[in-house]
Amino acid sequence: MTNQVVGAFWYLFSIEREDTCWQKHCDNTTGCEDKDFYCGKNHSKTFAYLYNNCSFIDPDDIKNKSVFNFGIFTDALKSGVVESRNFREKFFYCFWWGLRGLSSLGQNLKTSTYVPEIIFAVFISIFGLVLFSLLIGNMQKYLQSTTVRVEEMRVKRTDAEQWMSHRMLPENLRERIRRYEQYKWQETRGVDEENLVRNLPKDLRRDIKRHLCLDLLKRVPMFEKMDEQLLDALCDHLKPVLYTAKSCIVREGDPVDEMLFIMRGTLATMTTNGGRTGFFNSADLKAGDFCGEELLTWALDPHPSTNLPISTRTVVAIIEVEAFALMAYDLKFVASQFRRLHSKQLQHTFRQGLKPCLSTF
């Protein structure tokens, strides 16, 4: 935007300086009138005389003081951009001149002794310096912020290495921890996303969670039938989680303590149907899919067992996975806050919706 403004003023001043040159020579020429400045098809002899006497010579090549010095506007006049009717040509040439002048802080400008021209050149130099200072300031802030986060990450890694060494963890386990920390840094750049969102006002927090999580929740058939108030409550309890490749999230026969809603990555689910001989079934879960739906019937039971439901399959991350987790007791808490979930009709709706989920495995 600034380049365009500077280039536009340069273009207008170029026209003004050429007109000034014509006026100067016209005043010294007998019979010259303003109408002779007309540059249509029928050029007068006077116009030809004025045009020839206002030649566009580079300031460094001027030897005779009687020659009109166009200063920094010589390029515009010599290039023909002033006479051109091609708007694109005018726009980009002036834009380039403005960018070149500002980026060089006006050091490439060779002015005449014309005071307004000098003031214009000074303005370009000062404004270019201001823009350069702002750029350096913003880069410095960014680098300082990045440096602080990198240093924090370095300290955490050092602490982790010392702890792993103190506990004499095996090398393969150490490598898994390092890989997880590296992946977490790549995804978050040291930003504590959960804490950042938690410190925002409630309405902003709700809208952010809706934007990030609502579509994922609605992929669950039973959640799709729920009202907005309940969905907002569920969104508010979702927590971001990361898993590296080959991470075992849950094993067949282990208690299910969370539902996972996948944003990125791929999970593999495998079941042996309780260890039945010769039985094995597997499937992949990708972005938009979910697992851990065993918690739904457990949370909806008005008199639930204190024991969590048992997983019917093993879930492993094939590649790095970014997901949202809904913990078992958060789901139970939301269910207890909305007593209408305990109605027989709604429980029936949930169980009907659960069938297509389970049938995919």
Short mmCIF file of C-alpha atoms in Angstrom, two decimals:
data_model
loop_
_atom_site.label_atom_id
_atom_site.label_comp_id
_atom_site.label_asym_id
_atom_site.label_seq_id
_atom_site.Cartn_x
_atom_site.Cartn_y
_atom_site.Cartn_z
CA MET A 1 0.00 0.00 0.00
CA THR A 2 2.79 2.45 0.92
CA ASN A 3 4.66 1.59 -2.29
CA GLN A 4 1.57 2.43 -4.33
CA VAL A 5 1.12 5.81 -2.61
CA VAL A 6 4.77 6.78 -3.13
CA GLY A 7 4.65 5.59 -6.74
CA ALA A 8 1.43 7.52 -7.39
CA PHE A 9 2.90 10.79 -6.08
CA TRP A 10 6.05 10.19 -8.13
CA TYR A 11 3.90 9.77 -11.25
CA LEU A 12 1.92 12.97 -10.57
CA PHE A 13 5.04 15.00 -9.78
CA SER A 14 6.60 13.76 -13.04
CA ILE A 15 3.71 15.26 -15.00
CA GLU A 16 3.96 18.48 -12.99
CA ARG A 17 7.72 18.81 -13.68
CA GLU A 18 7.26 18.28 -17.42
CA ASP A 19 4.53 20.92 -17.45
CA THR A 20 6.83 23.28 -15.54
CA CYS A 21 9.55 22.81 -18.17
CA TRP A 22 7.09 23.59 -20.95
CA GLN A 23 5.86 26.68 -19.12
CA LYS A 24 9.42 27.91 -18.65
CA HIS A 25 10.31 27.63 -22.34
CA CYS A 26 6.90 28.93 -23.44
CA ASP A 27 7.41 32.12 -21.44
CA ASN A 28 10.63 32.72 -23.40
CA THR A 29 9.08 31.93 -26.79
CA THR A 30 7.14 34.51 -28.82
CA GLY A 31 3.64 33.43 -29.76
CA CYS A 32 3.56 30.45 -27.40
CA GLU A 33 0.20 29.83 -25.72
CA ASP A 34 -1.19 27.25 -23.31
CA LYS A 35 -3.10 25.55 -26.13
CA ASP A 36 0.25 24.58 -27.65
CA PHE A 37 0.67 22.11 -24.81
CA TYR A 38 -2.04 19.94 -26.33
CA CYS A 39 -0.51 16.58 -27.28
CA GLY A 40 -3.17 15.35 -29.70
CA LYS A 41 -2.64 14.24 -33.27
CA ASN A 42 -2.24 17.73 -34.72
CA HIS A 43 0.92 18.86 -32.96
CA SER A 44 1.85 22.49 -33.47
CA LYS A 45 5.39 23.57 -34.31
CA THR A 46 5.56 25.29 -30.95
CA PHE A 47 4.78 22.02 -29.18
CA ALA A 48 7.55 20.28 -31.10
CA TYR A 49 9.91 23.06 -30.06
CA LEU A 50 8.91 22.72 -26.40
CA TYR A 51 9.22 18.94 -26.51
CA ASN A 52 12.70 19.08 -28.00
CA ASN A 53 13.90 21.65 -25.48
CA CYS A 54 12.57 19.63 -22.55
CA SER A 55 14.71 16.57 -23.26
CA PHE A 56 15.01 13.92 -20.57
CA ILE A 57 18.68 13.85 -19.64
CA ASP A 58 20.03 11.99 -16.62
CA PRO A 59 21.05 14.42 -13.85
CA ASP A 60 24.67 13.13 -13.95
CA ASP A 61 24.91 13.85 -17.69
CA ILE A 62 23.78 17.48 -17.50
CA LYS A 63 26.71 19.80 -18.32
CA ASN A 64 24.81 22.93 -19.28
CA LYS A 65 22.89 24.74 -16.54
CA SER A 66 20.31 25.89 -19.08
CA VAL A 67 19.13 22.27 -19.50
CA PHE A 68 16.08 21.53 -17.36
CA ASN A 69 16.91 19.04 -14.59
CA PHE A 70 14.04 16.61 -13.98
CA GLY A 71 15.87 14.97 -11.07
CA ILE A 72 14.22 11.84 -9.68
CA PHE A 73 11.39 12.13 -12.22
CA THR A 74 13.66 11.52 -15.22
CA ASP A 75 12.98 7.75 -15.17
CA ALA A 76 9.21 8.24 -15.39
CA LEU A 77 9.54 10.56 -18.39
CA LYS A 78 12.22 8.56 -20.22
CA SER A 79 10.33 5.27 -19.78
CA GLY A 80 7.26 6.70 -21.49
CA VAL A 81 5.01 5.62 -18.62
CA VAL A 82 3.58 9.16 -18.39
CA GLU A 83 2.39 9.14 -22.02
CA SER A 84 1.28 5.49 -21.94
CA ARG A 85 -2.42 4.61 -21.83
CA ASN A 86 -1.75 1.13 -20.49
CA PHE A 87 -2.94 1.27 -16.87
CA ARG A 88 -1.26 -2.02 -15.91
CA GLU A 89 2.05 -0.71 -17.21
CA LYS A 90 1.66 2.55 -15.27
CA PHE A 91 0.61 0.78 -12.06
CA PHE A 92 3.39 -1.80 -11.88
CA TYR A 93 6.16 0.53 -13.01
CA CYS A 94 5.22 3.12 -10.36
CA PHE A 95 4.76 0.38 -7.77
CA TRP A 96 8.25 -0.94 -8.52
CA TRP A 97 9.78 2.54 -8.29
CA GLY A 98 8.10 3.15 -4.93
CA LEU A 99 9.27 -0.22 -3.58
CA ARG A 100 12.82 0.39 -4.78
CA GLY A 101 12.92 3.88 -3.26
CA LEU A 102 11.58 2.79 0.13
CA SER A 103 13.71 -0.36 0.37
CA SER A 104 16.89 1.61 -0.40
CA LEU A 105 15.86 4.38 2.05
CA GLY A 106 16.08 6.88 -0.81
CA GLN A 107 19.81 6.37 -1.30
CA ASN A 108 19.37 5.78 -5.04
CA LEU A 109 17.53 9.10 -5.58
CA LYS A 110 19.38 11.84 -7.49
CA THR A 111 17.44 15.04 -7.01
CA SER A 112 17.62 18.43 -8.65
CA THR A 113 17.63 21.66 -6.64
CA TYR A 114 13.83 21.85 -6.83
CA VAL A 115 12.72 22.18 -3.18
CA PRO A 116 9.43 20.18 -3.34
CA GLU A 117 11.35 17.37 -5.05
CA ILE A 118 13.94 17.37 -2.27
CA ILE A 119 11.18 17.31 0.37
CA PHE A 120 9.57 14.35 -1.43
CA ALA A 121 12.91 12.51 -1.47
CA VAL A 122 13.42 13.25 2.24
CA PHE A 123 9.94 11.90 2.96
CA ILE A 124 10.77 8.68 1.09
CA SER A 125 14.01 8.27 3.07
CA ILE A 126 12.35 8.89 6.45
CA PHE A 127 9.32 6.73 5.69
CA GLY A 128 11.54 3.93 4.40
CA LEU A 129 13.59 4.16 7.60
CA VAL A 130 10.41 3.99 9.73
CA LEU A 131 9.15 0.92 7.85
CA PHE A 132 12.57 -0.71 8.14
CA SER A 133 12.62 -0.02 11.90
CA LEU A 134 9.15 -1.54 12.30
CA LEU A 135 10.26 -4.61 10.35
CA ILE A 136 13.38 -5.03 12.49
CA GLY A 137 11.32 -4.50 15.68
CA ASN A 138 8.76 -7.13 14.71
CA MET A 139 11.48 -9.59 13.71
CA GLN A 140 13.27 -8.98 17.00
CA LYS A 141 10.09 -9.65 18.98
CA TYR A 142 9.44 -12.82 17.01
CA LEU A 143 13.00 -14.06 17.44
CA GLN A 144 12.97 -13.24 21.15
CA SER A 145 9.69 -15.10 21.61
CA THR A 146 11.00 -18.07 19.63
CA THR A 147 14.31 -18.02 21.51
CA VAL A 148 12.52 -18.08 24.86
CA ARG A 149 10.40 -21.05 23.81
CA VAL A 150 13.38 -22.90 22.36
CA GLU A 151 15.29 -22.32 25.60
CA GLU A 152 12.33 -23.62 27.62
CA MET A 153 12.22 -26.68 25.38
CA ARG A 154 15.97 -27.20 25.81
CA VAL A 155 15.65 -27.03 29.61
CA LYS A 156 12.75 -29.52 29.55
CA ARG A 157 14.76 -31.90 27.38
CA THR A 158 17.75 -31.61 29.71
CA ASP A 159 15.54 -32.31 32.73
CA ALA A 160 13.94 -35.26 30.94
CA GLU A 161 17.33 -36.71 30.00
CA GLN A 162 18.56 -36.38 33.58
CA TRP A 163 15.40 -38.01 34.92
CA MET A 164 15.59 -40.90 32.42
CA SER A 165 19.23 -41.42 33.29
CA HIS A 166 18.47 -41.35 37.01
CA ARG A 167 15.69 -43.92 36.58
CA MET A 168 17.90 -46.00 34.26
CA LEU A 169 15.20 -46.31 31.62
CA PRO A 170 16.02 -48.59 28.66
CA GLU A 171 17.12 -46.89 25.43
CA ASN A 172 14.01 -47.85 23.45
CA LEU A 173 11.78 -46.24 26.10
CA ARG A 174 13.96 -43.13 26.17
CA GLU A 175 13.68 -42.84 22.39
CA ARG A 176 9.88 -43.03 22.57
CA ILE A 177 9.84 -40.21 25.15
CA ARG A 178 12.16 -38.08 22.99
CA ARG A 179 10.01 -38.72 19.92
CA TYR A 180 6.86 -37.69 21.78
CA GLU A 181 8.43 -34.47 23.09
CA GLN A 182 9.73 -33.64 19.60
CA TYR A 183 6.31 -34.22 18.02
CA LYS A 184 4.60 -32.17 20.72
CA TRP A 185 7.00 -29.28 20.08
CA GLN A 186 6.44 -29.44 16.31
CA GLU A 187 2.67 -29.28 16.76
CA THR A 188 2.43 -26.63 19.48
CA ARG A 189 5.72 -24.67 19.27
CA GLY A 190 5.74 -24.55 23.04
CA VAL A 191 2.24 -23.07 23.34
CA ASP A 192 0.09 -24.60 26.10
CA GLU A 193 -3.11 -24.71 24.05
CA GLU A 194 -5.33 -26.06 26.80
CA ASN A 195 -4.22 -23.43 29.32
CA LEU A 196 -4.52 -20.68 26.69
CA VAL A 197 -8.15 -21.56 25.93
CA ARG A 198 -8.98 -22.05 29.61
CA ASN A 199 -7.96 -18.47 30.45
CA LEU A 200 -10.30 -16.96 27.84
CA PRO A 201 -13.81 -15.68 28.70
CA LYS A 202 -16.50 -18.35 28.77
CA ASP A 203 -18.23 -17.24 25.56
CA LEU A 204 -14.96 -17.21 23.61
CA ARG A 205 -13.98 -20.58 25.05
CA ARG A 206 -17.34 -22.03 24.05
CA ASP A 207 -17.14 -20.68 20.49
CA ILE A 208 -13.57 -21.95 20.03
CA LYS A 209 -14.46 -25.41 21.30
CA ARG A 210 -17.54 -25.49 19.05
CA HIS A 211 -15.41 -24.57 16.05
CA LEU A 212 -12.80 -27.23 16.81
CA CYS A 213 -14.91 -30.07 18.19
CA LEU A 214 -18.59 -29.81 17.25
CA ASP A 215 -18.28 -31.52 13.87
CA LEU A 216 -16.27 -34.33 15.47
CA LEU A 217 -18.94 -34.90 18.12
CA LYS A 218 -21.71 -34.95 15.54
CA ARG A 219 -19.98 -37.83 13.78
CA VAL A 220 -21.25 -39.96 16.67
CA PRO A 221 -24.83 -40.85 15.62
CA MET A 222 -26.28 -40.46 19.13
CA PHE A 223 -24.62 -37.06 19.67
CA GLU A 224 -26.00 -35.86 16.36
CA LYS A 225 -29.51 -36.05 17.87
CA MET A 226 -28.61 -34.00 20.96
CA ASP A 227 -29.49 -30.34 21.53
CA GLU A 228 -26.92 -27.53 21.36
CA GLN A 229 -26.71 -27.06 25.13
CA LEU A 230 -25.60 -30.63 25.72
CA LEU A 231 -23.16 -30.52 22.82
CA ASP A 232 -21.63 -27.32 24.22
CA ALA A 233 -21.15 -29.05 27.57
CA LEU A 234 -19.44 -32.00 25.89
CA CYS A 235 -17.22 -29.70 23.80
CA ASP A 236 -16.11 -27.86 26.94
CA HIS A 237 -14.76 -31.09 28.46
CA LEU A 238 -12.77 -32.21 25.41
CA LYS A 239 -8.99 -32.07 25.85
CA PRO A 240 -6.35 -32.05 23.08
CA VAL A 241 -4.03 -35.09 23.05
CA LEU A 242 -1.10 -36.18 20.87
CA TYR A 243 0.18 -39.68 20.13
CA THR A 244 3.35 -40.66 18.29
CA ALA A 245 3.55 -43.52 15.80
CA LYS A 246 3.23 -47.03 17.30
CA SER A 247 1.81 -45.70 20.58
CA CYS A 248 -0.57 -48.23 22.16
CA ILE A 249 -3.58 -46.20 23.32
CA VAL A 250 -5.65 -49.01 24.82
CA ARG A 251 -5.34 -52.80 24.89
CA GLU A 252 -8.09 -55.34 24.54
CA GLY A 253 -9.33 -56.19 28.02
CA ASP A 254 -8.17 -52.91 29.60
CA PRO A 255 -10.66 -50.46 31.16
CA VAL A 256 -11.85 -47.75 28.75
CA ASP A 257 -11.29 -44.37 30.40
CA GLU A 258 -11.74 -42.02 27.41
CA MET A 259 -13.37 -41.48 24.04
CA LEU A 260 -11.05 -40.27 21.28
CA PHE A 261 -12.14 -38.02 18.40
CA ILE A 262 -9.46 -38.00 15.71
CA MET A 263 -8.47 -34.72 14.04
CA ARG A 264 -5.35 -35.90 12.17
CA GLY A 265 -3.54 -39.18 11.74
CA THR A 266 -4.56 -42.84 11.61
CA LEU A 267 -5.32 -45.41 14.32
CA ALA A 268 -5.48 -49.18 13.90
CA THR A 269 -8.05 -51.14 15.93
CA MET A 270 -7.68 -54.90 16.40
CA THR A 271 -9.80 -57.47 18.21
CA THR A 272 -9.54 -61.20 18.90
CA ASN A 273 -13.07 -61.34 20.32
CA GLY A 274 -11.88 -62.05 23.82
CA GLY A 275 -9.00 -64.28 22.75
CA ARG A 276 -11.09 -66.66 20.65
CA THR A 277 -8.85 -69.04 18.73
CA GLY A 278 -8.40 -68.14 15.07
CA PHE A 279 -10.42 -64.92 15.32
CA PHE A 280 -8.84 -61.62 14.33
CA ASN A 281 -10.42 -58.47 12.97
CA SER A 282 -8.86 -55.08 12.29
CA ALA A 283 -9.85 -51.69 10.91
CA ASP A 284 -8.33 -48.24 10.47
CA LEU A 285 -9.69 -45.06 12.02
CA LYS A 286 -8.88 -41.76 10.30
CA ALA A 287 -9.65 -38.07 10.74
CA GLY A 288 -13.29 -37.64 11.76
CA ASP A 289 -13.58 -41.13 13.29
CA PHE A 290 -13.79 -41.97 16.99
CA CYS A 291 -13.25 -44.84 19.42
CA GLY A 292 -14.14 -45.65 23.03
CA GLU A 293 -17.91 -45.65 22.51
CA GLU A 294 -18.20 -48.35 25.22
CA LEU A 295 -18.36 -45.41 27.64
CA LEU A 296 -21.70 -44.23 26.27
CA THR A 297 -23.88 -47.00 27.72
CA TRP A 298 -21.88 -46.87 30.96
CA ALA A 299 -22.40 -43.11 31.35
CA LEU A 300 -26.11 -43.30 30.52
CA ASP A 301 -26.87 -45.96 33.11
CA PRO A 302 -28.70 -44.18 36.00
CA HIS A 303 -27.15 -46.73 38.41
CA PRO A 304 -23.73 -47.35 36.88
CA SER A 305 -21.05 -49.64 38.18
CA THR A 306 -18.00 -48.00 39.69
CA ASN A 307 -15.94 -50.12 37.32
CA LEU A 308 -15.19 -48.73 33.89
CA PRO A 309 -16.27 -50.74 30.82
CA ILE A 310 -13.74 -53.13 29.30
CA SER A 311 -12.26 -52.47 25.86
CA THR A 312 -13.15 -55.06 23.25
CA ARG A 313 -10.17 -54.20 21.04
CA THR A 314 -6.61 -52.88 20.96
CA VAL A 315 -6.05 -49.38 19.54
CA VAL A 316 -2.60 -48.39 18.20
CA ALA A 317 -1.42 -45.22 16.44
CA ILE A 318 -0.10 -46.03 12.95
CA ILE A 319 1.30 -42.52 12.44
CA GLU A 320 1.34 -39.38 14.56
CA VAL A 321 -2.19 -38.64 15.78
CA GLU A 322 -3.79 -35.42 16.97
CA ALA A 323 -7.14 -35.91 18.70
CA PHE A 324 -9.55 -34.68 21.34
CA ALA A 325 -10.21 -36.86 24.38
CA LEU A 326 -13.44 -37.02 26.40
CA MET A 327 -12.60 -38.61 29.74
CA ALA A 328 -14.98 -41.15 31.26
CA TYR A 329 -15.81 -39.16 34.37
CA ASP A 330 -16.25 -35.96 32.36
CA LEU A 331 -18.83 -37.76 30.23
CA LYS A 332 -20.47 -39.07 33.40
CA PHE A 333 -20.49 -35.57 34.90
CA VAL A 334 -22.18 -34.09 31.83
CA ALA A 335 -24.73 -36.91 31.87
CA SER A 336 -25.52 -36.23 35.54
CA GLN A 337 -26.02 -32.52 34.84
CA PHE A 338 -28.58 -33.26 32.13
CA ARG A 339 -31.06 -35.54 33.84
CA ARG A 340 -33.14 -35.83 30.71
CA LEU A 341 -30.44 -38.18 29.41
CA HIS A 342 -31.82 -40.76 31.81
CA SER A 343 -35.19 -40.86 30.13
CA LYS A 344 -35.96 -44.26 28.65
CA GLN A 345 -36.69 -42.77 25.26
CA LEU A 346 -33.31 -41.06 25.01
CA GLN A 347 -31.44 -44.10 26.27
CA HIS A 348 -33.17 -46.10 23.57
CA THR A 349 -32.04 -43.51 20.99
CA PHE A 350 -28.46 -43.80 22.22
CA ARG A 351 -28.48 -47.58 22.08
CA GLN A 352 -29.92 -47.56 18.57
CA GLY A 353 -27.22 -45.12 17.51
CA LEU A 354 -24.56 -47.26 19.13
CA LYS A 355 -25.27 -50.28 16.92
CA PRO A 356 -23.84 -48.84 13.68
CA CYS A 357 -20.76 -47.68 15.60
CA LEU A 358 -20.01 -51.15 16.97
CA SER A 359 -20.78 -52.85 13.69
CA THR A 360 -17.84 -51.12 12.02
CA PHE A 361 -15.35 -53.11 14.08
#
